[in-house]
């Protein structure tokens, strides 16, 4: 298998390219992982040259790269760039992309899904695909709804073939998400108790402090369900619940993930939208957002799974923008053992927290006896901080860096197959049917808070509360 020799970005002046793709490519350059002959073609409507494009991009690269930008490496990186000014819906313009070489081409569609089909058709019609090999990385969302996603898949598969489609979900490139399988399947300790006999409840939180930024037009359509739940949170949840895959292949892992997604049903839903608080604008005041918008920027769900290991285990998911902390965590709460030896066990729940970001690590709270003659049970904590170890921090690639590097090397393991994408659309459709059927109303929450009260109530009536990631700091406080 060869390395890609031509990398072409559609949507090269967009937010994603500046914030994520270019810093990721620079990091690959700095690590010596870009093939020496690789060229990077940036396609856009703006009248730029390679030089002015790279000059615009440089501050973003400096800000987004985990390495300090080195002038010599940057000069090497810059020399790879070519900028093509064109209209992506005009087939005539694609002549500018025809390359007579037998190159190994990788395209990145960093554009709205409405453009996937015109770009693919124009590439084909203009003869760009006649020479060499051609693969495509497709940003989320894959399609505008379930029907469109299916149509798009047929079109893209016809043009490129399934094996050449790389549907990206950048959460799969995160180190701690890959670590979930190791924590679960490389430890006897956890896997044996990973079922309804021992697990009381599972919570997954992906909280963000940022608002919608300048992505109003996209977010107005997507909302938090399509933006976060349908892809990133379902990926996380399926990693937490799946049966052991028979191998590390993409097919084996996704087969197990698909079984989990198929097993899910929603029983409660809270939708929220941030309102102004002090200096912070409300969602409706953000640029290019409808002042009467009813788009959700927060979702909390109570789910159940029909998988035999998890029947009856409540699963809570929540995600939101403009919350009071940035933290993605998975919390597994265990059932309280019954022992005649200790009478205060009930108030001290054992729990495991997998910290995905910004801190990466594992926190485990368990019970021990208070020192001395007292028989009182005391919760104690173990807190492994992976990202506190300097070598780990500098050696851990960013999610996009990892995934772009994989794609350039033809490794599809961490990209999503069509079956999974289709199932996640079905899940999103089930959520919107639930919303309509139960008349779920949007709740406003002030920016920089913990989300709507109704999301707290979702757990209170089962006697539980959302576990915040700050709890892990108690380990040092006690
Ligand atoms: C993206 C969403 O997929 O993920 C954004 O479109 C969100 O709205 C982002 O902010 C979160 O990613 P991360 O890596 O910061 O958790």
Tab-separated table of C-alpha atoms and ligand atoms in Angstrom:
chain	number	residue	atom	x	y	z
A	1	UNK	CA	0.000	0.000	0.000
A	2	UNK	CA	1.301	3.432	-0.905
A	3	UNK	CA	1.151	6.779	0.872
A	4	UNK	CA	-1.087	9.506	-0.508
A	5	UNK	CA	0.852	11.860	-2.748
A	6	UNK	CA	-1.879	14.443	-3.361
A	7	UNK	CA	-4.047	15.837	-0.582
A	8	UNK	CA	-6.845	18.175	-1.673
A	9	UNK	CA	-9.048	20.119	0.716
A	10	UNK	CA	-12.484	21.352	-0.347
A	11	UNK	CA	-13.579	24.051	2.089
A	12	UNK	CA	-10.035	25.195	2.670
A	13	UNK	CA	-10.983	28.653	3.976
A	14	UNK	CA	-13.459	27.253	6.494
A	15	UNK	CA	-13.191	27.055	10.236
A	16	UNK	CA	-12.456	23.342	10.367
A	17	UNK	CA	-9.548	23.578	7.955
A	18	UNK	CA	-7.892	26.452	9.774
A	19	UNK	CA	-8.566	25.227	13.294
A	20	UNK	CA	-8.018	21.502	12.933
A	21	UNK	CA	-6.798	20.208	9.570
A	22	UNK	CA	-3.850	22.508	8.951
A	23	UNK	CA	-2.436	22.270	12.497
A	24	UNK	CA	-2.812	18.483	12.237
A	25	UNK	CA	-0.961	18.400	8.906
A	26	UNK	CA	1.776	20.632	10.296
A	27	UNK	CA	2.210	18.289	13.246
A	28	UNK	CA	2.543	15.349	10.888
A	29	UNK	CA	5.154	17.349	8.997
A	30	UNK	CA	7.037	18.105	12.207
A	31	UNK	CA	7.029	14.407	13.101
A	32	UNK	CA	8.359	13.519	9.655
A	33	UNK	CA	5.188	11.650	8.750
A	34	UNK	CA	4.303	13.363	5.477
A	35	UNK	CA	5.646	11.608	2.386
A	36	UNK	CA	8.339	13.722	0.768
A	37	UNK	CA	6.392	14.097	-2.485
A	38	UNK	CA	3.048	14.993	-0.898
A	39	UNK	CA	1.399	18.139	-2.211
A	40	UNK	CA	-1.472	19.912	-0.448
A	41	UNK	CA	-4.011	21.562	-2.722
A	42	UNK	CA	-6.421	23.989	-1.105
A	43	UNK	CA	-9.584	24.700	-3.029
A	44	UNK	CA	-11.591	27.830	-2.296
A	45	UNK	CA	-13.644	30.640	-3.762
A	46	UNK	CA	-11.535	33.435	-2.337
A	47	UNK	CA	-8.972	35.026	-4.651
A	48	UNK	CA	-5.787	33.863	-2.934
A	49	UNK	CA	-2.437	32.462	-3.956
A	50	UNK	CA	-0.559	29.688	-2.181
A	51	UNK	CA	1.555	32.359	-0.506
A	52	UNK	CA	-1.350	34.498	0.724
A	53	UNK	CA	-3.292	31.389	1.750
A	54	UNK	CA	-0.458	30.052	3.887
A	55	UNK	CA	0.099	33.523	5.365
A	56	UNK	CA	-3.559	33.597	6.449
A	57	UNK	CA	-3.354	30.070	7.798
A	58	UNK	CA	-0.097	30.461	9.705
A	59	UNK	CA	-1.514	32.079	12.888
A	60	UNK	CA	-4.067	29.272	13.101
A	61	UNK	CA	-1.343	26.690	12.723
A	62	UNK	CA	0.720	28.390	15.411
A	63	UNK	CA	-2.264	28.475	17.722
A	64	UNK	CA	-3.503	24.957	17.037
A	65	UNK	CA	-0.270	23.010	16.878
A	66	UNK	CA	1.041	21.182	19.920
A	67	UNK	CA	4.604	21.884	18.734
A	68	UNK	CA	6.114	25.326	18.554
A	69	UNK	CA	6.340	26.200	14.855
A	70	UNK	CA	9.897	25.794	13.648
A	71	UNK	CA	10.877	28.088	10.722
A	72	UNK	CA	12.765	25.388	8.844
A	73	UNK	CA	9.987	22.818	9.165
A	74	UNK	CA	7.400	25.436	8.289
A	75	UNK	CA	9.290	26.357	5.113
A	76	UNK	CA	9.226	22.687	4.079
A	77	UNK	CA	5.512	22.518	4.913
A	78	UNK	CA	4.688	25.714	3.026
A	79	UNK	CA	6.407	24.461	-0.115
A	80	UNK	CA	3.798	21.680	-0.411
A	81	UNK	CA	0.896	24.101	-0.861
A	82	UNK	CA	-1.004	24.997	-3.956
A	83	UNK	CA	-4.132	27.148	-3.912
A	84	UNK	CA	-6.841	26.695	-6.539
A	85	UNK	CA	-9.492	29.379	-6.815
A	86	UNK	CA	-12.629	27.779	-8.155
A	87	UNK	CA	-16.374	27.409	-7.790
A	88	UNK	CA	-17.017	23.902	-6.506
A	89	UNK	CA	-20.423	23.645	-8.137
A	90	UNK	CA	-19.037	24.480	-11.624
A	91	UNK	CA	-17.803	21.409	-13.455
A	92	UNK	CA	-15.685	23.520	-15.894
A	93	UNK	CA	-13.534	24.697	-12.983
A	94	UNK	CA	-12.468	21.141	-12.197
A	95	UNK	CA	-10.104	21.164	-15.166
A	96	UNK	CA	-7.802	22.965	-12.755
A	97	UNK	CA	-7.603	19.780	-10.699
A	98	UNK	CA	-6.893	17.329	-13.498
A	99	UNK	CA	-3.598	15.691	-12.751
A	100	UNK	CA	-2.115	13.440	-15.418
A	101	UNK	CA	0.035	11.580	-12.900
A	102	UNK	CA	-0.705	8.150	-11.448
A	103	UNK	CA	-0.908	9.836	-8.046
A	104	UNK	CA	-2.539	8.501	-4.917
A	105	UNK	CA	-5.161	11.196	-4.243
A	106	UNK	CA	-6.878	11.864	-0.951
A	107	UNK	CA	-9.638	14.492	-0.842
A	108	UNK	CA	-11.076	16.082	2.275
A	109	UNK	CA	-14.674	17.283	1.937
A	110	UNK	CA	-14.656	19.903	4.721
A	111	UNK	CA	-17.900	21.379	3.444
A	112	UNK	CA	-21.609	21.090	4.244
A	113	UNK	CA	-23.107	17.724	3.197
A	114	UNK	CA	-25.180	19.432	0.482
A	115	UNK	CA	-21.904	19.868	-1.470
A	116	UNK	CA	-20.670	16.271	-1.223
A	117	UNK	CA	-22.653	15.094	-4.232
A	118	UNK	CA	-21.864	18.012	-6.585
A	119	UNK	CA	-18.157	17.796	-5.780
A	120	UNK	CA	-18.040	14.028	-6.324
A	121	UNK	CA	-19.989	14.239	-9.594
A	122	UNK	CA	-17.894	17.132	-10.885
A	123	UNK	CA	-14.644	15.352	-10.061
A	124	UNK	CA	-15.860	12.412	-12.083
A	125	UNK	CA	-17.341	14.315	-14.984
A	126	UNK	CA	-14.305	16.550	-15.421
A	127	UNK	CA	-12.087	13.475	-15.685
A	128	UNK	CA	-10.168	14.216	-12.497
A	129	UNK	CA	-10.660	10.614	-11.391
A	130	UNK	CA	-9.361	9.060	-14.629
A	131	UNK	CA	-5.741	8.657	-13.556
A	132	UNK	CA	-4.412	7.276	-10.294
A	133	UNK	CA	-6.317	6.243	-7.160
A	134	UNK	CA	-8.848	8.442	-5.361
A	135	UNK	CA	-10.073	8.342	-1.774
A	136	UNK	CA	-12.243	10.791	0.171
A	137	UNK	CA	-12.478	11.826	3.812
A	138	UNK	CA	-16.011	12.960	4.598
A	139	UNK	CA	-16.659	15.321	7.483
A	140	UNK	CA	-19.760	14.950	9.572
A	141	UNK	CA	-22.679	15.297	9.301
A	142	UNK	CA	-22.889	12.630	6.628
A	143	UNK	CA	-26.098	13.825	4.956
A	144	UNK	CA	-28.778	16.259	6.018
A	145	UNK	CA	-31.214	13.611	7.228
A	146	UNK	CA	-31.633	9.846	7.055
A	147	UNK	CA	-33.013	9.834	3.496
A	148	UNK	CA	-30.384	12.206	2.188
A	149	UNK	CA	-27.614	10.212	3.901
A	150	UNK	CA	-28.778	7.044	2.150
A	151	UNK	CA	-28.915	8.757	-1.242
A	152	UNK	CA	-25.494	10.305	-0.685
A	153	UNK	CA	-24.045	6.980	0.235
A	154	UNK	CA	-25.283	5.415	-2.998
A	155	UNK	CA	-23.842	8.251	-5.079
A	156	UNK	CA	-20.466	8.266	-3.346
A	157	UNK	CA	-20.143	4.509	-3.338
A	158	UNK	CA	-20.871	4.419	-7.071
A	159	UNK	CA	-18.219	7.021	-7.783
A	160	UNK	CA	-15.447	6.034	-5.375
A	161	UNK	CA	-16.323	2.573	-3.966
A	162	UNK	CA	-16.944	1.919	-0.252
A	163	UNK	CA	-13.325	1.030	0.436
A	164	UNK	CA	-12.289	4.539	-0.630
A	165	UNK	CA	-14.738	6.399	1.640
A	166	UNK	CA	-13.351	7.558	4.993
A	167	UNK	CA	-16.189	8.903	7.162
A	168	UNK	CA	-14.539	10.744	9.980
A	169	UNK	CA	-15.650	11.084	13.593
A	170	UNK	CA	-12.751	12.819	15.278
A	171	UNK	CA	-13.688	11.378	18.699
A	172	UNK	CA	-12.354	8.043	17.504
A	173	UNK	CA	-8.948	9.648	17.175
A	174	UNK	CA	-8.892	10.640	20.853
A	175	UNK	CA	-6.415	8.712	22.908
A	176	UNK	CA	-8.712	7.951	25.847
A	177	UNK	CA	-11.477	6.672	23.623
A	178	UNK	CA	-9.085	4.158	22.161
A	179	UNK	CA	-8.105	3.414	25.730
A	180	UNK	CA	-11.664	2.363	26.665
A	181	UNK	CA	-11.141	-0.989	24.982
A	182	UNK	CA	-7.866	-1.495	26.830
A	183	UNK	CA	-9.366	-0.537	30.191
A	184	UNK	CA	-12.249	-2.919	29.635
A	185	UNK	CA	-10.677	-5.864	27.882
A	186	UNK	CA	-7.112	-5.837	29.206
A	187	UNK	CA	-8.202	-5.932	32.863
A	188	UNK	CA	-9.924	-8.834	34.561
A	189	UNK	CA	-10.957	-6.414	37.261
A	190	UNK	CA	-13.413	-4.456	35.159
A	191	UNK	CA	-14.762	-6.741	32.462
A	192	UNK	CA	-16.083	-9.314	34.922
A	193	UNK	CA	-18.324	-6.758	36.572
A	194	UNK	CA	-19.295	-4.876	33.414
A	195	UNK	CA	-22.956	-5.852	33.439
A	196	UNK	CA	-26.320	-5.250	35.061
A	197	UNK	CA	-25.557	-7.402	38.092
A	198	UNK	CA	-22.955	-4.911	39.212
A	199	UNK	CA	-23.514	-1.669	37.337
A	200	UNK	CA	-26.189	0.628	38.708
A	201	UNK	CA	-25.993	3.416	36.180
A	202	UNK	CA	-23.856	4.862	33.393
A	203	UNK	CA	-23.414	8.566	32.713
A	204	UNK	CA	-21.673	10.179	29.764
A	205	UNK	CA	-21.101	13.918	29.718
A	206	UNK	CA	-19.573	16.027	26.962
A	207	UNK	CA	-19.686	19.565	28.299
A	208	UNK	CA	-18.292	22.553	26.446
A	209	UNK	CA	-17.734	26.113	27.574
A	210	UNK	CA	-17.666	27.549	24.063
A	211	UNK	CA	-20.822	28.784	22.389
A	212	UNK	CA	-21.774	28.312	18.770
A	213	UNK	CA	-18.997	30.712	17.644
A	214	UNK	CA	-19.312	31.682	13.989
A	215	UNK	CA	-21.018	28.447	12.928
A	216	UNK	CA	-24.591	29.718	13.205
A	217	UNK	CA	-25.880	28.602	9.782
A	218	UNK	CA	-24.588	25.056	10.283
A	219	UNK	CA	-25.640	24.784	13.926
A	220	UNK	CA	-29.135	26.131	13.319
A	221	UNK	CA	-29.767	23.049	11.179
A	222	UNK	CA	-27.846	20.534	13.232
A	223	UNK	CA	-28.479	21.431	16.881
A	224	UNK	CA	-26.791	19.492	19.656
A	225	UNK	CA	-28.426	16.199	18.687
A	226	UNK	CA	-26.879	16.061	15.235
A	227	UNK	CA	-23.741	17.924	16.230
A	228	UNK	CA	-22.738	15.792	19.221
A	229	UNK	CA	-25.163	13.024	20.220
A	230	UNK	CA	-25.672	11.232	16.943
A	231	UNK	CA	-21.953	10.811	16.356
A	232	UNK	CA	-19.534	11.488	19.219
A	233	UNK	CA	-21.731	10.405	22.127
A	234	UNK	CA	-22.971	7.295	20.358
A	235	UNK	CA	-19.385	6.348	19.571
A	236	UNK	CA	-18.481	6.730	23.231
A	237	UNK	CA	-21.495	4.836	24.463
A	238	UNK	CA	-21.008	1.968	22.069
A	239	UNK	CA	-17.366	1.628	23.160
A	240	UNK	CA	-18.559	1.471	26.757
A	241	UNK	CA	-21.202	-1.199	26.180
A	242	UNK	CA	-19.944	-3.330	23.308
A	243	UNK	CA	-19.040	-6.999	23.580
A	244	UNK	CA	-15.382	-7.808	22.949
A	245	UNK	CA	-14.634	-7.605	19.215
A	246	UNK	CA	-12.875	-10.610	17.704
A	247	UNK	CA	-10.103	-8.422	16.289
A	248	UNK	CA	-9.015	-4.788	16.006
A	249	UNK	CA	-10.337	-4.564	12.463
A	250	UNK	CA	-12.801	-1.831	11.577
A	251	UNK	CA	-15.446	-4.437	10.676
A	252	UNK	CA	-15.110	-6.406	13.912
A	253	UNK	CA	-15.312	-3.314	16.121
A	254	UNK	CA	-18.155	-1.719	14.215
A	255	UNK	CA	-20.173	-4.929	14.229
A	256	UNK	CA	-20.184	-4.803	18.025
A	257	UNK	CA	-20.850	-1.070	18.110
A	258	UNK	CA	-23.793	-1.510	15.743
A	259	UNK	CA	-25.331	-4.161	18.011
A	260	UNK	CA	-25.257	-1.660	20.857
A	261	UNK	CA	-26.771	1.210	18.887
A	262	UNK	CA	-29.532	-1.108	17.682
A	263	UNK	CA	-30.266	-2.061	21.301
A	264	UNK	CA	-30.894	1.502	22.514
A	265	UNK	CA	-34.193	3.150	23.281
A	266	UNK	CA	-34.918	6.564	24.711
A	267	UNK	CA	-37.130	6.997	27.745
A	268	UNK	CA	-36.601	10.634	28.716
A	269	UNK	CA	-35.284	13.750	27.007
A	270	UNK	CA	-34.436	17.296	28.032
A	271	UNK	CA	-33.593	19.944	25.446
A	272	UNK	CA	-32.076	23.290	26.376
A	273	UNK	CA	-30.736	26.469	24.830
A	274	UNK	CA	-28.329	28.922	26.435
A	275	UNK	CA	-29.544	32.389	27.270
A	276	UNK	CA	-27.496	35.510	27.938
A	277	UNK	CA	-25.602	35.732	31.197
A	278	UNK	CA	-23.522	38.804	31.992
A	279	UNK	CA	-21.105	39.393	29.147
A	280	UNK	CA	-22.044	36.138	27.453
A	281	UNK	CA	-24.583	36.311	24.661
A	282	UNK	CA	-27.565	34.028	24.472
A	283	UNK	CA	-27.726	31.608	21.533
A	284	UNK	CA	-30.437	33.697	19.845
A	285	UNK	CA	-28.161	36.748	19.830
A	286	UNK	CA	-25.283	34.920	18.168
A	287	UNK	CA	-24.341	35.920	14.627
A	288	UNK	CA	-26.401	34.325	11.828
A	289	UNK	CA	-28.797	32.695	14.316
A	290	UNK	CA	-32.553	33.230	14.103
A	291	UNK	CA	-33.556	35.542	17.006
A	292	UNK	CA	-36.470	33.178	17.643
A	293	UNK	CA	-34.500	29.996	17.131
A	294	UNK	CA	-35.690	26.826	18.843
A	295	UNK	CA	-32.498	24.898	18.067
A	296	UNK	CA	-31.209	22.972	21.073
A	297	UNK	CA	-27.710	23.683	22.356
A	298	UNK	CA	-28.109	21.182	25.201
A	299	UNK	CA	-29.462	17.637	25.320
A	300	UNK	CA	-29.855	15.233	28.209
A	301	UNK	CA	-31.197	11.754	27.573
A	302	UNK	CA	-32.138	8.750	29.608
A	303	UNK	CA	-31.661	5.618	27.555
A	304	UNK	CA	-32.105	1.914	28.045
A	305	UNK	CA	-30.429	-0.973	26.244
A	306	UNK	CA	-31.979	-4.306	25.358
A	307	UNK	CA	-28.536	-5.937	25.320
A	308	UNK	CA	-28.829	-8.793	27.802
A	309	UNK	CA	-25.903	-7.525	29.857
A	310	UNK	CA	-27.424	-4.087	30.375
A	311	UNK	CA	-31.186	-4.577	30.561
A	312	UNK	CA	-32.493	-2.279	33.282
A	313	UNK	CA	-29.300	-0.217	33.589
A	314	UNK	CA	-30.174	3.473	33.122
A	315	UNK	CA	-27.845	5.272	30.745
A	316	UNK	CA	-27.688	9.046	30.914
A	317	UNK	CA	-26.109	11.163	28.206
A	318	UNK	CA	-25.721	14.904	28.218
A	319	UNK	CA	-23.961	17.450	26.136
A	320	UNK	CA	-24.197	21.188	25.834
A	321	UNK	CA	-22.544	24.387	24.769
A	322	UNK	CA	-21.802	27.327	27.075
A	323	UNK	CA	-21.762	25.187	30.180
A	324	UNK	CA	-19.605	26.029	33.150
A	325	UNK	CA	-16.892	23.486	32.399
A	326	UNK	CA	-15.153	21.766	29.490
A	327	UNK	CA	-15.103	18.070	30.302
A	328	UNK	CA	-15.863	14.805	28.590
A	329	UNK	CA	-16.246	11.915	30.996
A	330	UNK	CA	-17.724	8.466	31.246
A	331	UNK	CA	-18.907	7.526	34.726
A	332	UNK	CA	-19.853	4.011	35.745
A	333	UNK	CA	-21.633	3.789	39.099
A	334	UNK	CA	-21.717	0.412	40.780
A	335	UNK	CA	-24.457	-1.178	42.867
A	336	UNK	CA	-23.913	-1.070	46.595
A	337	UNK	CA	-22.943	-4.458	48.028
A	338	UNK	CA	-25.010	-5.665	50.935
A	339	UNK	CA	-22.870	-6.632	53.892
A	340	UNK	CA	-23.925	-7.143	57.484
A	341	UNK	CA	-20.466	-5.968	58.526
A	342	UNK	CA	-20.901	-2.311	57.664
A	343	UNK	CA	-23.931	-0.142	58.054
A	344	UNK	CA	-23.053	2.983	56.109
A	345	UNK	CA	-22.250	1.397	52.747
A	346	UNK	CA	-25.240	2.908	50.988
A	347	UNK	CA	-23.924	6.429	51.071
A	348	UNK	CA	-20.597	5.573	49.461
A	349	UNK	CA	-20.965	4.502	45.927
A	350	UNK	CA	-18.132	2.836	44.068
A	351	UNK	CA	-17.483	4.546	40.790
A	352	UNK	CA	-15.145	4.533	37.855
A	353	UNK	CA	-14.645	7.670	35.813
A	354	UNK	CA	-12.870	7.559	32.488
A	355	UNK	CA	-11.672	11.073	31.780
A	356	UNK	CA	-11.540	11.677	28.059
A	357	UNK	CA	-10.643	15.377	28.043
A	358	UNK	CA	-9.249	17.875	28.815
A	359	UNK	CA	-7.626	15.774	31.557
A	360	UNK	CA	-7.027	12.245	30.411
A	361	UNK	CA	-7.095	9.530	32.997
A	362	UNK	CA	-8.968	7.092	35.162
A	363	UNK	CA	-10.466	7.776	38.543
A	364	UNK	CA	-11.679	4.974	40.750
A	365	UNK	CA	-13.547	5.460	43.997
A	366	UNK	CA	-13.966	2.483	46.292
A	367	UNK	CA	-14.563	1.723	49.953
A	368	UNK	CA	-12.108	1.125	52.765
A	369	UNK	CA	-12.311	1.107	56.520
A	370	UNK	CA	-11.613	4.256	58.431
A	371	UNK	CA	-8.312	3.785	60.268
A	372	UNK	CA	-8.558	2.910	63.969
A	373	UNK	CA	-11.073	0.859	65.880
A	374	UNK	CA	-13.978	2.491	64.094
A	375	UNK	CA	-15.770	0.204	61.606
A	376	UNK	CA	-17.014	3.090	59.503
A	377	UNK	CA	-16.573	2.847	55.751
A	378	UNK	CA	-14.758	5.671	54.039
A	379	UNK	CA	-14.607	6.261	50.298
A	380	UNK	CA	-11.039	6.382	48.998
A	381	UNK	CA	-9.822	7.305	45.548
A	382	UNK	CA	-7.231	6.335	43.020
A	383	UNK	CA	-6.659	8.899	40.338
A	384	UNK	CA	-4.471	8.040	37.371
A	385	UNK	CA	-3.747	11.125	35.326
A	386	UNK	CA	-2.403	10.056	31.969
A	387	UNK	CA	-2.011	13.573	30.601
A	388	UNK	CA	-0.030	14.688	33.681
A	389	UNK	CA	2.883	12.584	32.491
A	390	UNK	CA	4.987	14.830	30.272
A	391	UNK	CA	6.010	12.087	27.820
A	392	UNK	CA	2.398	11.092	27.370
A	393	UNK	CA	1.362	14.638	26.742
A	394	UNK	CA	3.938	15.359	24.093
A	395	UNK	CA	3.623	11.946	22.472
A	396	UNK	CA	-0.156	11.946	22.183
A	397	UNK	CA	-1.267	13.068	18.742
A	398	UNK	CA	-4.329	15.282	18.475
A	399	UNK	CA	-7.416	13.483	17.168
A	400	UNK	CA	-7.252	14.974	13.669
A	401	UNK	CA	-3.509	14.422	13.484
A	402	UNK	CA	-3.955	10.770	14.294
A	403	UNK	CA	-6.799	10.298	11.818
A	404	UNK	CA	-5.249	12.235	8.939
A	405	UNK	CA	-2.035	10.303	9.419
A	406	UNK	CA	-4.012	7.038	9.308
A	407	UNK	CA	-5.901	8.075	6.181
A	408	UNK	CA	-2.737	9.120	4.366
A	409	UNK	CA	-1.384	5.619	5.099
A	410	UNK	CA	-4.632	3.919	3.933
A	411	UNK	CA	-5.545	2.777	7.450
A	412	UNK	CA	-9.343	2.818	7.754
A	413	UNK	CA	-9.583	1.244	11.204
A	414	UNK	CA	-10.797	4.386	12.945
A	415	UNK	CA	-13.193	5.546	10.246
A	416	UNK	CA	-16.890	4.838	10.300
A	417	UNK	CA	-18.541	2.360	7.953
A	418	UNK	CA	-21.903	3.019	6.334
A	419	UNK	CA	-23.816	0.601	8.601
A	420	UNK	CA	-22.880	2.601	11.660
A	421	UNK	CA	-23.720	5.897	9.998
A	422	UNK	CA	-27.101	4.571	8.940
A	423	UNK	CA	-27.836	3.351	12.453
A	424	UNK	CA	-26.891	6.677	13.983
A	425	UNK	CA	-29.289	8.426	11.605
A	426	UNK	CA	-32.003	5.987	12.660
A	427	UNK	CA	-31.220	6.827	16.270
A	428	UNK	CA	-31.499	10.571	15.499
A	429	UNK	CA	-34.846	9.937	13.779
A	430	UNK	CA	-36.043	8.027	16.859
A	431	UNK	CA	-35.050	11.007	19.009
A	432	UNK	CA	-36.971	13.442	16.866
A	433	UNK	CA	-40.029	11.126	16.896
A	434	UNK	CA	-39.768	10.986	20.709
A	435	UNK	CA	-39.555	14.764	20.885
A	436	UNK	CA	-42.696	15.177	18.779
A	437	UNK	CA	-44.646	12.437	20.527
A	438	UNK	CA	-43.916	13.749	24.014
A	439	UNK	CA	-44.001	17.433	23.104
A	440	UNK	CA	-40.529	17.996	24.597
A	441	UNK	CA	-40.179	21.745	25.170
A	442	UNK	CA	-36.979	23.727	24.946
A	443	UNK	CA	-35.708	24.966	28.343
A	444	UNK	CA	-33.535	28.045	28.534
A	445	UNK	CA	-30.436	27.942	30.747
A	446	UNK	CA	-28.133	30.846	31.517
A	447	UNK	CA	-24.740	30.623	29.795
A	448	UNK	CA	-21.910	29.436	32.053
A	449	UNK	CA	-24.114	27.230	34.225
A	450	UNK	CA	-24.732	23.507	34.528
A	451	UNK	CA	-27.615	23.400	32.015
A	452	UNK	CA	-31.375	23.395	32.567
A	453	UNK	CA	-32.809	22.334	35.914
A	454	UNK	CA	-34.892	19.686	34.137
A	455	UNK	CA	-31.663	17.825	33.323
A	456	UNK	CA	-30.869	17.631	37.022
A	457	UNK	CA	-34.399	16.428	37.731
A	458	UNK	CA	-33.964	13.643	35.206
A	459	UNK	CA	-31.684	11.929	37.708
A	460	UNK	CA	-33.040	13.228	40.990
A	461	UNK	CA	-36.145	11.133	40.768
A	462	UNK	CA	-33.999	8.017	40.662
A	463	UNK	CA	-32.043	9.267	43.666
A	464	UNK	CA	-28.945	10.023	41.607
A	465	UNK	CA	-27.113	13.159	40.486
A	466	UNK	CA	-24.840	13.987	37.575
A	467	UNK	CA	-21.290	13.267	38.605
A	468	UNK	CA	-19.143	16.247	37.718
A	469	UNK	CA	-15.573	15.698	36.665
A	470	UNK	CA	-14.407	18.051	39.448
A	471	UNK	CA	-15.168	15.232	41.871
A	472	UNK	CA	-11.888	13.676	40.830
A	473	UNK	CA	-10.054	16.560	42.492
A	474	UNK	CA	-11.381	15.338	45.840
A	475	UNK	CA	-8.811	12.601	45.675
A	476	UNK	CA	-6.270	15.122	46.815
A	477	UNK	CA	-8.597	17.002	49.114
A	478	UNK	CA	-9.510	14.083	51.368
B	1	LIG	C1	-17.459	18.909	16.684
B	1	LIG	C2	-18.713	19.735	16.827
B	1	LIG	O1	-17.713	17.737	15.972
B	1	LIG	O2	-16.996	18.566	17.978
B	1	LIG	C3	-18.443	20.971	17.634
B	1	LIG	O3	-19.176	20.082	15.542
B	1	LIG	C4	-17.834	20.626	18.969
B	1	LIG	O4	-19.621	21.719	17.841
B	1	LIG	C5	-16.644	19.696	18.766
B	1	LIG	O5	-17.414	21.820	19.591
B	1	LIG	C6	-16.134	19.170	20.092
B	1	LIG	O6	-14.940	18.534	19.866
B	1	LIG	P1	-13.868	18.407	21.024
B	1	LIG	O7	-12.779	17.601	20.402
B	1	LIG	O8	-13.455	19.789	21.398
B	1	LIG	O9	-14.574	17.713	22.140
